[in-house]
Amino acid sequence: MTSRKPAVLVTGANGEIGHSLVRRLAAGGANVVALDVREIDAACKPLCSATQVGDILDFGMLQRLGVEFEFTSVFHLAALLSTRGEFQPELAHRVNVEGTLNLLRLAVESASSSGKAVTFLFPSSIAAYGIADPKQRAAAGRVREDEHLAPQTMYGCNKLYGEHLGRYYTHHYRRLAADQQHPVDFRSIRFPGLISADTVPSGGTSDYAPEMLHAAARGEPYACYVREDIRLPFMAMPDAVDAIMALATAPRASLSTHVYNIGAFAPSAGEFAALVREFFPKAELSFSPDVLRQAIVESWPADVDDSRARRDWGFKPAYDLRRTFSEYLVPGVRRRYGIA
Ligand code: AKB
């Protein structure tokens, strides 16, 4: 047995999900170890038992954390997103695949020394899907987890492979001597585009929705890089964090798979812009599609079938599109930008 302090590791702690998740984990009493390539945000630092600035490709650094802490769960959020990945595909592969493998190795080492499986939460993405053309996209409807898995971006390929690595470590990697369990209990959500009142994402392709909103709140013009009629599934950040916590704590026996779709609403970019204008009547929004980014969103499904998540672990988003604006985004961005 070990005398190390039990803790939960969050990689990519400064990112969109990390911000909210660190708060939620700390509020629930977890000893959070926050890791990011940049200095951990001042607001998050006091909530953490430890913070570490470092690169997930540095396995020595991860091992040193593993010597200090007994990781019971890993929330591996660090990733290089879809648009950025198309400009630096080899770097995306290193960060998204080798980085994930390093975290899985760390989980195995933690499990081997504690004798208990480590729960590994992996945010996958609708980018894992790849739909060949607009005709197929229209016919596909709400896509299920096992359909259209031919991603067209490096990030999507990386996420899909990350899911397979997790399945391998959960079901096929050598068992812990202690009780014949496998060392990693991998659970993954294919997130839709996420919209947060507190953070503006960077490097993604679904970023147009949060960018429109934040630009309008700051009183800046915004030219949307996808066509007005393109539709994608989205979700408010509080529902995304609730979902990741619900999946993390669901009894293993209730899970019929290692990867789940979730969704909440699927507006077109034009419908989203109309709501931004309703709440910020002076918003200057226009559409100026970019060929690469338009092609990426066209390869993702217009909506997802999340019935497995609803059945297995009770997923049910609290925020529809209007409530997301009226009760979460608009009050949140007004606070953030000091708007009366
Ligand atoms: C991206 O646009 O790359 C991400 C995602 C959908 O995973 N937001």
Short mmCIF file of C-alpha atoms and ligand atoms in Angstrom, two decimals:
data_model
loop_
_atom_site.label_atom_id
_atom_site.label_comp_id
_atom_site.label_asym_id
_atom_site.label_seq_id
_atom_site.Cartn_x
_atom_site.Cartn_y
_atom_site.Cartn_z
CA MET A 1 0.00 0.00 0.00
CA THR A 2 1.06 3.55 -0.66
CA SER A 3 1.19 6.67 1.54
CA ARG A 4 0.88 9.05 -1.41
CA LYS A 5 -1.96 11.52 -1.34
CA PRO A 6 -5.00 10.36 -3.40
CA ALA A 7 -5.71 12.94 -6.11
CA VAL A 8 -7.48 13.60 -9.37
CA LEU A 9 -5.32 14.74 -12.31
CA VAL A 10 -6.75 17.28 -14.78
CA THR A 11 -4.68 17.91 -17.92
CA GLY A 12 -5.44 20.96 -20.05
CA ALA A 13 -6.71 22.60 -16.87
CA ASN A 14 -6.67 26.11 -18.38
CA GLY A 15 -8.79 25.09 -21.35
CA GLU A 16 -12.49 25.52 -21.99
CA ILE A 17 -13.69 22.44 -20.09
CA GLY A 18 -10.80 22.46 -17.61
CA HIS A 19 -11.77 25.80 -16.14
CA SER A 20 -15.26 24.67 -15.13
CA LEU A 21 -14.27 21.10 -14.29
CA VAL A 22 -11.54 22.09 -11.81
CA ARG A 23 -14.12 24.20 -9.96
CA ARG A 24 -16.64 21.36 -9.91
CA LEU A 25 -14.13 18.75 -8.73
CA ALA A 26 -12.76 21.03 -6.01
CA ALA A 27 -16.28 21.90 -4.82
CA GLY A 28 -16.92 18.16 -4.46
CA GLY A 29 -13.89 17.85 -2.16
CA ALA A 30 -11.40 16.29 -4.61
CA ASN A 31 -7.65 16.93 -4.33
CA VAL A 32 -7.12 18.34 -7.78
CA VAL A 33 -3.72 18.32 -9.47
CA ALA A 34 -4.00 20.75 -12.41
CA LEU A 35 -1.61 20.44 -15.34
CA ASP A 36 -1.30 22.77 -18.30
CA VAL A 37 1.38 24.03 -20.69
CA ARG A 38 0.71 27.54 -19.40
CA GLU A 39 0.76 28.85 -15.81
CA ILE A 40 -2.52 27.73 -14.17
CA ASP A 41 -5.05 30.58 -14.11
CA ALA A 42 -4.95 32.60 -10.91
CA ALA A 43 -8.63 31.90 -10.18
CA CYS A 44 -8.10 28.11 -10.37
CA LYS A 45 -4.82 27.88 -8.44
CA PRO A 46 -6.29 28.20 -4.93
CA LEU A 47 -8.76 25.41 -5.73
CA CYS A 48 -6.00 22.90 -6.48
CA SER A 49 -3.87 20.73 -4.20
CA ALA A 50 -1.02 21.20 -6.68
CA THR A 51 -0.45 22.79 -10.04
CA GLN A 52 2.11 21.87 -12.66
CA VAL A 53 3.20 23.73 -15.76
CA GLY A 54 4.37 21.15 -18.27
CA ASP A 55 3.94 19.29 -21.52
CA ILE A 56 2.06 15.98 -21.59
CA LEU A 57 4.76 14.72 -23.98
CA ASP A 58 7.22 14.90 -21.06
CA PHE A 59 6.66 11.48 -19.50
CA GLY A 60 9.38 12.10 -16.88
CA MET A 61 7.37 15.05 -15.54
CA LEU A 62 4.20 12.90 -15.44
CA GLN A 63 6.07 10.15 -13.59
CA ARG A 64 7.31 12.66 -11.00
CA LEU A 65 3.68 13.68 -10.39
CA GLY A 66 2.83 9.99 -10.06
CA VAL A 67 5.51 9.58 -7.38
CA GLU A 68 3.94 12.38 -5.34
CA PHE A 69 0.25 11.56 -5.86
CA GLU A 70 -1.89 8.45 -6.08
CA PHE A 71 -4.13 9.27 -9.02
CA THR A 72 -7.56 7.71 -8.60
CA SER A 73 -8.95 9.46 -11.71
CA VAL A 74 -7.47 11.23 -14.71
CA PHE A 75 -9.48 13.79 -16.68
CA HIS A 76 -7.33 14.07 -19.80
CA LEU A 77 -8.57 17.27 -21.45
CA ALA A 78 -5.36 18.55 -23.10
CA ALA A 79 -5.60 18.48 -26.90
CA LEU A 80 -4.75 20.40 -30.04
CA LEU A 81 -8.10 21.10 -31.75
CA SER A 82 -9.38 20.54 -35.27
CA THR A 83 -8.51 23.71 -37.20
CA ARG A 84 -5.08 24.09 -35.62
CA GLY A 85 -4.47 20.40 -36.23
CA GLU A 86 -4.91 20.89 -39.97
CA PHE A 87 -2.09 23.46 -39.97
CA GLN A 88 0.20 21.31 -37.81
CA PRO A 89 -0.97 17.71 -38.32
CA GLU A 90 2.21 16.01 -37.07
CA LEU A 91 2.24 18.15 -33.93
CA ALA A 92 -1.47 17.37 -33.43
CA HIS A 93 -0.67 13.67 -33.69
CA ARG A 94 2.11 13.97 -31.10
CA VAL A 95 0.01 15.94 -28.61
CA ASN A 96 -3.26 14.10 -29.15
CA VAL A 97 -1.99 10.53 -29.55
CA GLU A 98 1.43 10.30 -27.86
CA GLY A 99 0.19 12.63 -25.11
CA THR A 100 -2.85 10.42 -24.51
CA LEU A 101 -0.65 7.32 -24.48
CA ASN A 102 1.57 8.97 -21.84
CA LEU A 103 -1.45 9.67 -19.64
CA LEU A 104 -2.68 6.10 -20.05
CA ARG A 105 0.81 4.86 -19.05
CA LEU A 106 0.68 7.09 -15.98
CA ALA A 107 -2.77 5.68 -15.12
CA VAL A 108 -1.37 2.14 -15.42
CA GLU A 109 1.55 3.03 -13.11
CA SER A 110 -0.83 4.59 -10.57
CA ALA A 111 -3.11 1.56 -10.71
CA SER A 112 -0.20 -0.85 -10.38
CA SER A 113 1.09 0.80 -7.22
CA SER A 114 -2.32 1.35 -5.58
CA GLY A 115 -3.81 -1.97 -6.74
CA LYS A 116 -6.97 -0.13 -7.90
CA ALA A 117 -8.11 0.68 -11.44
CA VAL A 118 -7.83 4.35 -12.39
CA THR A 119 -10.91 5.98 -13.95
CA PHE A 120 -9.81 7.74 -17.14
CA LEU A 121 -12.11 10.39 -18.61
CA PHE A 122 -11.41 11.30 -22.22
CA PRO A 123 -13.32 14.03 -24.02
CA SER A 124 -13.67 12.82 -27.57
CA SER A 125 -15.55 14.83 -30.15
CA ILE A 126 -18.03 14.93 -33.01
CA ALA A 127 -14.80 15.32 -35.02
CA ALA A 128 -14.45 11.52 -34.75
CA TYR A 129 -17.15 11.36 -37.43
CA GLY A 130 -16.52 11.93 -41.11
CA ILE A 131 -19.42 12.19 -43.51
CA ALA A 132 -18.48 12.02 -47.18
CA ASP A 133 -20.74 14.70 -48.72
CA PRO A 134 -23.74 16.98 -48.06
CA LYS A 135 -26.19 14.44 -49.49
CA GLN A 136 -25.02 11.77 -47.04
CA ARG A 137 -25.01 14.35 -44.26
CA ALA A 138 -28.65 15.20 -44.88
CA ALA A 139 -29.55 11.51 -45.05
CA ALA A 140 -27.51 10.63 -41.91
CA GLY A 141 -29.83 12.47 -39.50
CA ARG A 142 -28.91 11.98 -35.84
CA VAL A 143 -25.74 9.91 -36.07
CA ARG A 144 -25.15 6.94 -33.73
CA GLU A 145 -21.80 6.13 -32.10
CA ASP A 146 -20.94 3.38 -34.57
CA GLU A 147 -21.78 5.19 -37.83
CA HIS A 148 -19.72 7.35 -40.24
CA LEU A 149 -16.39 6.82 -38.47
CA ALA A 150 -14.06 8.07 -41.22
CA PRO A 151 -12.81 11.40 -39.82
CA GLN A 152 -11.42 13.95 -42.28
CA THR A 153 -9.20 15.89 -39.85
CA MET A 154 -6.04 14.85 -38.01
CA TYR A 155 -7.76 15.83 -34.72
CA GLY A 156 -10.73 13.58 -35.57
CA CYS A 157 -8.40 10.67 -36.42
CA ASN A 158 -6.53 11.27 -33.16
CA LYS A 159 -9.74 11.32 -31.08
CA LEU A 160 -11.05 8.15 -32.69
CA TYR A 161 -7.73 6.40 -32.09
CA GLY A 162 -7.69 7.73 -28.50
CA GLU A 163 -11.05 6.01 -27.99
CA HIS A 164 -9.56 2.75 -29.30
CA LEU A 165 -6.52 3.11 -27.03
CA GLY A 166 -8.88 3.52 -24.08
CA ARG A 167 -10.87 0.45 -25.08
CA TYR A 168 -7.60 -1.50 -25.38
CA TYR A 169 -6.34 -0.43 -21.93
CA THR A 170 -9.73 -1.16 -20.35
CA HIS A 171 -10.34 -4.58 -21.85
CA HIS A 172 -7.11 -6.03 -23.20
CA TYR A 173 -4.09 -4.55 -21.39
CA ARG A 174 -2.51 -6.87 -18.77
CA ARG A 175 -4.49 -7.18 -15.54
CA LEU A 176 -3.45 -5.91 -12.10
CA ALA A 177 -2.01 -8.78 -10.11
CA ALA A 178 -3.97 -7.68 -7.04
CA ASP A 179 -7.50 -8.57 -8.09
CA GLN A 180 -7.32 -9.42 -11.76
CA GLN A 181 -8.88 -6.09 -12.77
CA HIS A 182 -7.60 -4.20 -15.79
CA PRO A 183 -5.67 -1.09 -14.65
CA VAL A 184 -7.68 1.54 -16.53
CA ASP A 185 -11.41 2.18 -16.55
CA PHE A 186 -11.71 4.37 -19.68
CA ARG A 187 -14.85 6.42 -20.29
CA SER A 188 -15.33 8.84 -23.13
CA ILE A 189 -17.88 11.39 -24.36
CA ARG A 190 -17.99 12.58 -27.96
CA PHE A 191 -18.66 16.22 -27.16
CA PRO A 192 -20.53 18.50 -29.55
CA GLY A 193 -19.40 22.11 -29.89
CA LEU A 194 -19.28 23.67 -26.43
CA ILE A 195 -20.23 27.22 -25.51
CA SER A 196 -18.93 28.83 -22.34
CA ALA A 197 -19.64 32.26 -20.88
CA ASP A 198 -16.22 32.28 -19.20
CA THR A 199 -13.75 31.17 -21.85
CA VAL A 200 -13.25 31.68 -25.58
CA PRO A 201 -11.84 28.54 -27.22
CA SER A 202 -9.00 28.61 -29.73
CA GLY A 203 -7.96 26.36 -32.58
CA GLY A 204 -11.31 24.57 -32.96
CA THR A 205 -13.78 24.64 -35.83
CA SER A 206 -16.98 24.87 -33.77
CA ASP A 207 -15.50 28.03 -32.20
CA TYR A 208 -17.66 30.30 -34.40
CA ALA A 209 -20.60 30.09 -31.99
CA PRO A 210 -18.74 31.19 -28.83
CA GLU A 211 -16.71 33.70 -30.90
CA MET A 212 -19.92 35.34 -32.23
CA LEU A 213 -21.31 35.69 -28.75
CA HIS A 214 -18.15 37.02 -27.10
CA ALA A 215 -17.50 39.46 -29.98
CA ALA A 216 -21.06 40.81 -29.67
CA ALA A 217 -20.68 41.22 -25.90
CA ARG A 218 -17.40 43.10 -26.40
CA GLY A 219 -19.01 45.32 -29.05
CA GLU A 220 -16.68 44.03 -31.78
CA PRO A 221 -17.72 43.06 -35.35
CA TYR A 222 -17.48 39.36 -36.20
CA ALA A 223 -17.28 37.62 -39.58
CA CYS A 224 -18.37 34.00 -39.21
CA TYR A 225 -16.16 31.56 -41.14
CA VAL A 226 -18.91 29.02 -41.94
CA ARG A 227 -22.08 29.33 -44.00
CA GLU A 228 -25.26 30.59 -42.37
CA ASP A 229 -27.18 27.37 -43.12
CA ILE A 230 -24.68 24.91 -41.60
CA ARG A 231 -26.06 23.07 -38.58
CA LEU A 232 -23.98 21.48 -35.77
CA PRO A 233 -24.79 20.03 -32.36
CA PHE A 234 -23.83 22.29 -29.44
CA MET A 235 -24.12 22.33 -25.66
CA ALA A 236 -23.80 24.80 -22.78
CA MET A 237 -20.68 24.29 -20.65
CA PRO A 238 -22.56 23.54 -17.38
CA ASP A 239 -24.29 20.59 -19.08
CA ALA A 240 -20.94 19.38 -20.47
CA VAL A 241 -19.39 19.42 -16.99
CA ASP A 242 -22.45 17.73 -15.46
CA ALA A 243 -22.18 15.05 -18.14
CA ILE A 244 -18.49 14.34 -17.58
CA MET A 245 -19.09 14.10 -13.81
CA ALA A 246 -22.11 11.82 -14.32
CA LEU A 247 -20.14 9.50 -16.57
CA ALA A 248 -17.15 9.53 -14.19
CA THR A 249 -19.29 8.40 -11.26
CA ALA A 250 -21.65 6.00 -13.08
CA PRO A 251 -21.44 2.38 -11.86
CA ARG A 252 -19.25 0.40 -14.25
CA ALA A 253 -21.95 -2.25 -14.60
CA SER A 254 -24.39 0.29 -16.07
CA LEU A 255 -22.06 1.18 -18.95
CA SER A 256 -22.69 -0.74 -22.16
CA THR A 257 -19.88 0.97 -24.11
CA HIS A 258 -16.75 3.08 -23.55
CA VAL A 259 -17.82 6.02 -25.74
CA TYR A 260 -21.02 8.07 -25.70
CA ASN A 261 -22.58 10.77 -27.85
CA ILE A 262 -24.29 13.64 -26.08
CA GLY A 263 -26.10 16.65 -27.50
CA ALA A 264 -28.46 19.41 -26.43
CA PHE A 265 -29.43 21.57 -29.43
CA ALA A 266 -28.37 21.82 -33.05
CA PRO A 267 -28.89 25.33 -34.45
CA SER A 268 -27.71 26.55 -37.81
CA ALA A 269 -25.03 29.25 -37.64
CA GLY A 270 -27.71 31.70 -38.84
CA GLU A 271 -30.13 30.70 -36.06
CA PHE A 272 -27.35 31.14 -33.51
CA ALA A 273 -26.54 34.58 -34.93
CA ALA A 274 -30.24 35.56 -34.72
CA LEU A 275 -30.25 34.79 -30.98
CA VAL A 276 -27.02 36.73 -30.45
CA ARG A 277 -28.66 39.72 -32.21
CA GLU A 278 -31.80 39.34 -30.07
CA PHE A 279 -29.79 39.72 -26.85
CA PHE A 280 -27.18 42.13 -28.28
CA PRO A 281 -29.14 44.21 -30.83
CA LYS A 282 -26.03 46.18 -31.81
CA ALA A 283 -24.09 43.01 -32.74
CA GLU A 284 -22.32 43.35 -36.10
CA LEU A 285 -22.31 39.80 -37.43
CA SER A 286 -21.60 38.76 -41.00
CA PHE A 287 -20.81 35.51 -42.83
CA SER A 288 -17.60 35.03 -44.79
CA PRO A 289 -17.09 31.26 -45.19
CA ASP A 290 -13.58 29.86 -45.19
CA VAL A 291 -13.18 26.86 -47.51
CA LEU A 292 -11.17 24.68 -45.10
CA ARG A 293 -13.29 25.30 -42.02
CA GLN A 294 -16.58 24.98 -43.93
CA ALA A 295 -15.40 21.60 -45.27
CA ILE A 296 -14.55 20.45 -41.73
CA VAL A 297 -18.00 21.27 -40.31
CA GLU A 298 -19.66 19.70 -43.36
CA SER A 299 -17.91 16.43 -42.51
CA TRP A 300 -19.37 16.45 -38.97
CA PRO A 301 -22.93 15.34 -38.27
CA ALA A 302 -25.73 17.93 -38.08
CA ASP A 303 -26.93 16.17 -34.93
CA VAL A 304 -26.16 13.11 -32.81
CA ASP A 305 -28.19 10.29 -31.30
CA ASP A 306 -27.44 10.31 -27.56
CA SER A 307 -29.94 7.65 -26.49
CA ARG A 308 -27.17 5.38 -25.11
CA ALA A 309 -25.97 8.07 -22.70
CA ARG A 310 -29.55 8.79 -21.65
CA ARG A 311 -30.21 5.11 -21.00
CA ASP A 312 -26.91 4.07 -19.36
CA TRP A 313 -26.09 6.99 -17.08
CA GLY A 314 -29.13 9.25 -17.16
CA PHE A 315 -27.79 12.02 -19.41
CA LYS A 316 -30.35 14.82 -19.71
CA PRO A 317 -29.22 18.35 -20.58
CA ALA A 318 -30.75 21.08 -18.46
CA TYR A 319 -30.21 23.84 -21.04
CA ASP A 320 -32.02 24.11 -24.36
CA LEU A 321 -30.83 26.81 -26.75
CA ARG A 322 -33.00 29.64 -25.44
CA ARG A 323 -32.30 28.85 -21.79
CA THR A 324 -28.58 28.63 -22.61
CA PHE A 325 -28.74 32.24 -23.80
CA SER A 326 -31.14 33.73 -21.28
CA GLU A 327 -29.95 32.04 -18.08
CA TYR A 328 -26.32 31.19 -18.72
CA LEU A 329 -24.51 32.87 -21.61
CA VAL A 330 -25.97 36.36 -21.55
CA PRO A 331 -25.72 36.91 -17.76
CA GLY A 332 -22.28 35.29 -17.81
CA VAL A 333 -20.77 37.39 -20.60
CA ARG A 334 -22.35 40.56 -19.17
CA ARG A 335 -20.55 39.82 -15.89
CA ARG A 336 -17.34 38.94 -17.69
CA TYR A 337 -17.21 42.13 -19.76
CA GLY A 338 -18.73 44.41 -17.09
CA ILE A 339 -21.87 45.23 -19.11
CA ALA A 340 -24.67 46.81 -17.06
C1 AKB B 1 -13.22 21.66 -32.43
O1 AKB B 1 -13.95 22.42 -33.08
O2 AKB B 1 -12.15 21.21 -32.84
C2 AKB B 1 -13.72 21.19 -31.08
C3 AKB B 1 -14.50 19.93 -31.19
C4 AKB B 1 -15.83 19.94 -31.84
O3 AKB B 1 -14.04 18.92 -30.75
N1 AKB B 1 -14.51 22.22 -30.46
#
